[in-house]
């Protein structure tokens, strides 16, 4: 089992550009969540996808959007990049039920380090 | 709004010492979940434990133990006989209700050989 895989591992973009990050969940998991982790901080919840729909969303602007494919893999898109978007972006997969974004063990990828210059 | 406080930013211990990482949370939810995750330098978060708000039983797993006390809104994590491989950043996480998942700011643990 390959676990959660993310690509690319590192990325450098210029302010105003757009970026797409990719995530393949752990085998058997149908729910993918995305988090942003600024340097020295805890991860912040961006949104969660289940059955190809955005199921829940944290406090992030519409510049952050996503997609989930029929094979449960997911993409995170960020438009009009700002310097403040520089962070480690983490993808987590799980089997989720109920209202909470995280009520079972989540498996995380190693993240994509995005630098905006 | 819910809040998770990990007051210890960094802790250094000598190998084989015991260490306790503190976590205090604030909430008005009656049903919620608490987690601890470990983040080694490689970046991925590794699940350690999950507790729901109705289960205050303490748990021990090898050298790790957790003390959940609803009366003080705390969920502390103790590593017994620490090892160098325990060096990492540890996050306490709260999740309760729609759209509510909050990570603490993390405690960086350094175990010195």
Short mmCIF file of C-alpha atoms in Angstrom, two decimals:
data_model
loop_
_atom_site.label_atom_id
_atom_site.label_comp_id
_atom_site.label_asym_id
_atom_site.label_seq_id
_atom_site.Cartn_x
_atom_site.Cartn_y
_atom_site.Cartn_z
CA UNK A 1 0.00 0.00 0.00
CA UNK A 2 1.57 3.27 -1.13
CA UNK A 3 -0.28 5.37 1.44
CA UNK A 4 -1.11 8.98 0.56
CA UNK A 5 0.99 10.42 -2.24
CA UNK A 6 1.26 14.07 -3.18
CA UNK A 7 2.84 15.80 -6.13
CA UNK A 8 4.89 17.78 -6.69
CA UNK A 9 7.01 17.82 -3.55
CA UNK A 10 8.27 21.36 -4.10
CA UNK A 11 7.03 24.20 -6.24
CA UNK A 12 8.03 27.82 -6.80
CA UNK A 13 5.50 30.21 -8.29
CA UNK A 14 5.27 33.95 -8.90
CA UNK A 15 2.66 36.21 -7.35
CA UNK A 16 -0.55 36.25 -9.38
CA UNK A 17 0.02 32.84 -10.93
CA UNK A 18 -2.16 29.79 -10.48
CA UNK A 19 -1.09 26.43 -9.07
CA UNK A 20 -2.50 22.90 -8.98
CA UNK A 21 -1.47 20.36 -6.37
CA UNK A 22 -2.35 16.68 -6.58
CA UNK A 23 -3.14 13.94 -4.09
CA UNK A 24 -3.78 10.21 -4.31
CA UNK A 25 -5.46 8.82 -1.21
CA UNK A 26 -4.68 5.64 0.65
CA UNK A 27 -6.25 2.60 -0.96
CA UNK A 28 -9.81 2.13 0.28
CA UNK A 29 -10.28 5.72 1.44
CA UNK A 30 -13.01 7.80 -0.14
CA UNK A 31 -12.53 11.15 1.60
CA UNK A 32 -9.75 13.64 0.96
CA UNK A 33 -9.01 16.71 3.04
CA UNK A 34 -6.55 19.52 2.34
CA UNK A 35 -4.64 21.55 4.91
CA UNK A 36 -2.32 24.55 4.75
CA UNK A 37 0.59 24.63 7.18
CA UNK A 38 2.55 27.86 7.45
CA UNK A 39 6.06 27.66 8.85
CA UNK A 40 6.03 27.06 12.60
CA UNK A 41 2.25 26.74 12.75
CA UNK A 42 -0.28 23.95 12.96
CA UNK A 43 -2.14 22.88 9.83
CA UNK A 44 -5.31 24.77 8.93
CA UNK A 45 -8.27 23.01 7.33
CA UNK A 46 -8.98 24.18 3.79
CA UNK A 47 -11.72 21.80 2.62
CA UNK A 48 -12.80 18.19 2.34
CA UNK A 49 -14.06 16.18 -0.63
CA UNK A 50 -16.31 13.14 -0.62
CA UNK A 51 -18.05 11.54 -3.61
CA UNK A 52 -16.61 14.24 -5.88
CA UNK A 53 -18.31 17.03 -3.90
CA UNK A 54 -16.90 19.60 -1.51
CA UNK A 55 -18.30 18.34 1.76
CA UNK A 56 -16.92 20.86 4.20
CA UNK A 57 -14.82 24.00 4.01
CA UNK A 58 -12.67 25.96 6.39
CA UNK A 59 -12.14 29.69 6.44
CA UNK A 60 -10.32 30.10 3.13
CA UNK A 61 -11.16 32.45 0.24
CA UNK A 62 -12.66 31.31 -3.04
CA UNK A 63 -9.20 31.50 -4.63
CA UNK A 64 -8.79 28.05 -3.11
CA UNK A 65 -10.77 25.45 -5.00
CA UNK A 66 -10.62 21.73 -5.44
CA UNK A 67 -11.79 18.71 -7.27
CA UNK A 68 -12.17 15.02 -6.58
CA UNK A 69 -12.12 12.41 -9.32
CA UNK A 70 -14.07 9.14 -9.52
CA UNK A 71 -10.95 7.26 -8.37
CA UNK A 72 -10.99 9.46 -5.20
CA UNK A 73 -7.80 11.32 -6.11
CA UNK A 74 -7.99 15.06 -5.62
CA UNK A 75 -6.57 18.38 -6.76
CA UNK A 76 -6.16 21.65 -4.92
CA UNK A 77 -6.12 24.78 -7.08
CA UNK A 78 -5.04 28.19 -5.88
CA UNK A 79 -5.59 31.23 -8.13
CA UNK A 80 -4.01 34.67 -7.99
CA UNK A 81 -1.23 33.53 -5.68
CA UNK A 82 -0.16 35.81 -2.84
CA UNK A 83 3.13 35.77 -0.94
CA UNK A 84 1.12 34.63 2.08
CA UNK A 85 0.11 31.45 0.29
CA UNK A 86 3.66 30.14 0.76
CA UNK A 87 3.25 27.07 2.96
CA UNK A 88 3.30 23.29 3.16
CA UNK A 89 0.09 21.90 1.71
CA UNK A 90 -0.95 18.60 3.21
CA UNK A 91 -3.43 16.11 1.88
CA UNK A 92 -5.13 13.63 4.20
CA UNK A 93 -7.31 10.67 3.36
CA UNK A 94 -9.77 8.91 5.62
CA UNK A 95 -13.15 7.27 5.96
CA UNK A 96 -15.38 9.93 7.44
CA UNK A 97 -18.89 9.73 8.81
CA UNK A 98 -21.02 12.24 10.69
CA UNK A 99 -20.59 15.99 10.86
CA UNK A 100 -16.95 16.45 11.87
CA UNK A 101 -14.23 16.86 9.23
CA UNK A 102 -12.04 14.52 11.28
CA UNK A 103 -13.60 11.82 13.43
CA UNK A 104 -11.41 8.90 12.46
CA UNK A 105 -7.70 8.36 11.90
CA UNK A 106 -6.47 10.39 8.94
CA UNK A 107 -3.47 9.41 6.84
CA UNK A 108 -1.36 12.30 5.61
CA UNK A 109 0.95 12.69 2.67
CA UNK A 110 4.37 14.30 2.94
CA UNK A 111 3.02 17.52 1.53
CA UNK A 112 3.84 19.97 -1.23
CA UNK A 113 6.07 22.87 -0.25
CA UNK A 114 4.81 25.91 -2.19
CA UNK A 115 6.94 29.03 -2.33
CA UNK A 116 5.46 32.19 -3.85
CA UNK A 117 7.98 34.83 -4.88
CA UNK B 1 -15.17 29.07 18.69
CA UNK B 2 -13.09 26.10 19.66
CA UNK B 3 -9.47 26.65 20.61
CA UNK B 4 -6.53 24.33 21.22
CA UNK B 5 -3.58 25.50 23.30
CA UNK B 6 -0.23 23.80 23.42
CA UNK B 7 1.65 26.11 25.73
CA UNK B 8 5.00 24.34 25.36
CA UNK B 9 6.59 25.53 22.14
CA UNK B 10 9.79 23.51 22.49
CA UNK B 11 10.95 20.88 24.96
CA UNK B 12 14.39 19.31 25.23
CA UNK B 13 14.99 16.16 27.25
CA UNK B 14 17.85 13.73 27.61
CA UNK B 15 17.24 10.25 26.28
CA UNK B 16 15.42 7.94 28.71
CA UNK B 17 13.76 10.82 30.53
CA UNK B 18 9.97 10.96 30.72
CA UNK B 19 8.23 13.93 29.12
CA UNK B 20 4.65 15.21 29.14
CA UNK B 21 3.18 17.34 26.38
CA UNK B 22 0.25 19.48 27.47
CA UNK B 23 -2.94 20.20 25.53
CA UNK B 24 -5.85 22.33 26.69
CA UNK B 25 -8.93 22.94 24.60
CA UNK B 26 -11.96 25.22 24.74
CA UNK B 27 -15.34 24.24 23.37
CA UNK B 28 -19.08 24.39 23.89
CA UNK B 29 -19.67 21.23 21.88
CA UNK B 30 -20.94 18.17 23.72
CA UNK B 31 -19.70 15.74 21.09
CA UNK B 32 -16.15 16.10 19.83
CA UNK B 33 -12.97 14.22 19.04
CA UNK B 34 -9.42 14.76 20.21
CA UNK B 35 -6.30 13.51 18.49
CA UNK B 36 -2.55 13.56 18.79
CA UNK B 37 -0.40 13.53 15.66
CA UNK B 38 3.38 13.37 15.30
CA UNK B 39 5.15 15.29 12.53
CA UNK B 40 8.73 14.15 11.92
CA UNK B 41 11.07 16.28 9.78
CA UNK B 42 9.87 14.45 6.64
CA UNK B 43 6.58 16.35 6.94
CA UNK B 44 3.79 13.79 7.00
CA UNK B 45 1.60 13.72 10.07
CA UNK B 46 1.39 10.37 11.81
CA UNK B 47 -1.70 9.44 13.81
CA UNK B 48 -1.08 8.50 17.45
CA UNK B 49 -4.45 8.41 19.20
CA UNK B 50 -8.12 9.39 18.95
CA UNK B 51 -10.54 10.02 21.80
CA UNK B 52 -14.19 11.01 21.69
CA UNK B 53 -15.77 13.26 24.29
CA UNK B 54 -17.65 10.39 25.94
CA UNK B 55 -14.59 8.25 26.52
CA UNK B 56 -12.43 9.57 29.35
CA UNK B 57 -10.54 6.36 29.83
CA UNK B 58 -6.82 6.90 29.83
CA UNK B 59 -4.82 4.88 27.38
CA UNK B 60 -1.36 3.36 27.30
CA UNK B 61 0.37 2.14 24.18
CA UNK B 62 3.90 0.99 24.80
CA UNK B 63 5.92 4.00 25.97
CA UNK B 64 3.04 6.38 25.16
CA UNK B 65 0.17 7.26 27.45
CA UNK B 66 -2.64 9.79 27.32
CA UNK B 67 -4.59 11.46 30.11
CA UNK B 68 -7.97 12.88 29.06
CA UNK B 69 -9.77 14.99 31.66
CA UNK B 70 -13.01 16.69 30.60
CA UNK B 71 -13.24 18.55 33.92
CA UNK B 72 -10.10 20.53 33.04
CA UNK B 73 -10.49 20.31 29.24
CA UNK B 74 -7.08 18.73 28.94
CA UNK B 75 -5.67 15.89 26.87
CA UNK B 76 -2.05 15.41 27.86
CA UNK B 77 0.46 13.06 26.27
CA UNK B 78 3.33 11.38 28.12
CA UNK B 79 6.31 9.61 26.60
CA UNK B 80 8.09 7.31 29.02
CA UNK B 81 11.79 6.61 28.60
CA UNK B 82 12.13 8.93 25.61
CA UNK B 83 14.23 7.94 22.62
CA UNK B 84 15.94 9.96 19.90
CA UNK B 85 13.35 8.69 17.40
CA UNK B 86 10.69 10.52 19.40
CA UNK B 87 12.15 13.85 18.27
CA UNK B 88 9.41 15.55 16.23
CA UNK B 89 6.67 18.15 16.41
CA UNK B 90 3.54 16.89 18.17
CA UNK B 91 0.11 18.33 17.47
CA UNK B 92 -3.03 18.12 19.55
CA UNK B 93 -6.16 18.31 17.37
CA UNK B 94 -9.79 19.06 18.13
CA UNK B 95 -12.66 18.15 15.80
CA UNK B 96 -16.29 18.77 16.65
CA UNK B 97 -19.26 19.49 14.46
CA UNK B 98 -19.56 20.83 10.97
CA UNK B 99 -16.38 22.39 9.58
CA UNK B 100 -14.69 22.31 12.96
CA UNK B 101 -11.18 20.93 13.02
CA UNK B 102 -8.49 22.83 14.88
CA UNK B 103 -4.83 21.99 15.32
CA UNK B 104 -2.78 23.35 18.17
CA UNK B 105 0.41 25.22 17.33
CA UNK B 106 2.48 22.15 18.12
CA UNK B 107 5.22 21.23 20.59
CA UNK B 108 8.66 20.55 19.20
CA UNK B 109 10.31 17.76 21.17
CA UNK B 110 14.05 17.26 20.99
CA UNK B 111 15.47 14.15 22.61
CA UNK B 112 19.19 14.47 23.18
CA UNK B 113 21.27 11.29 23.14
#
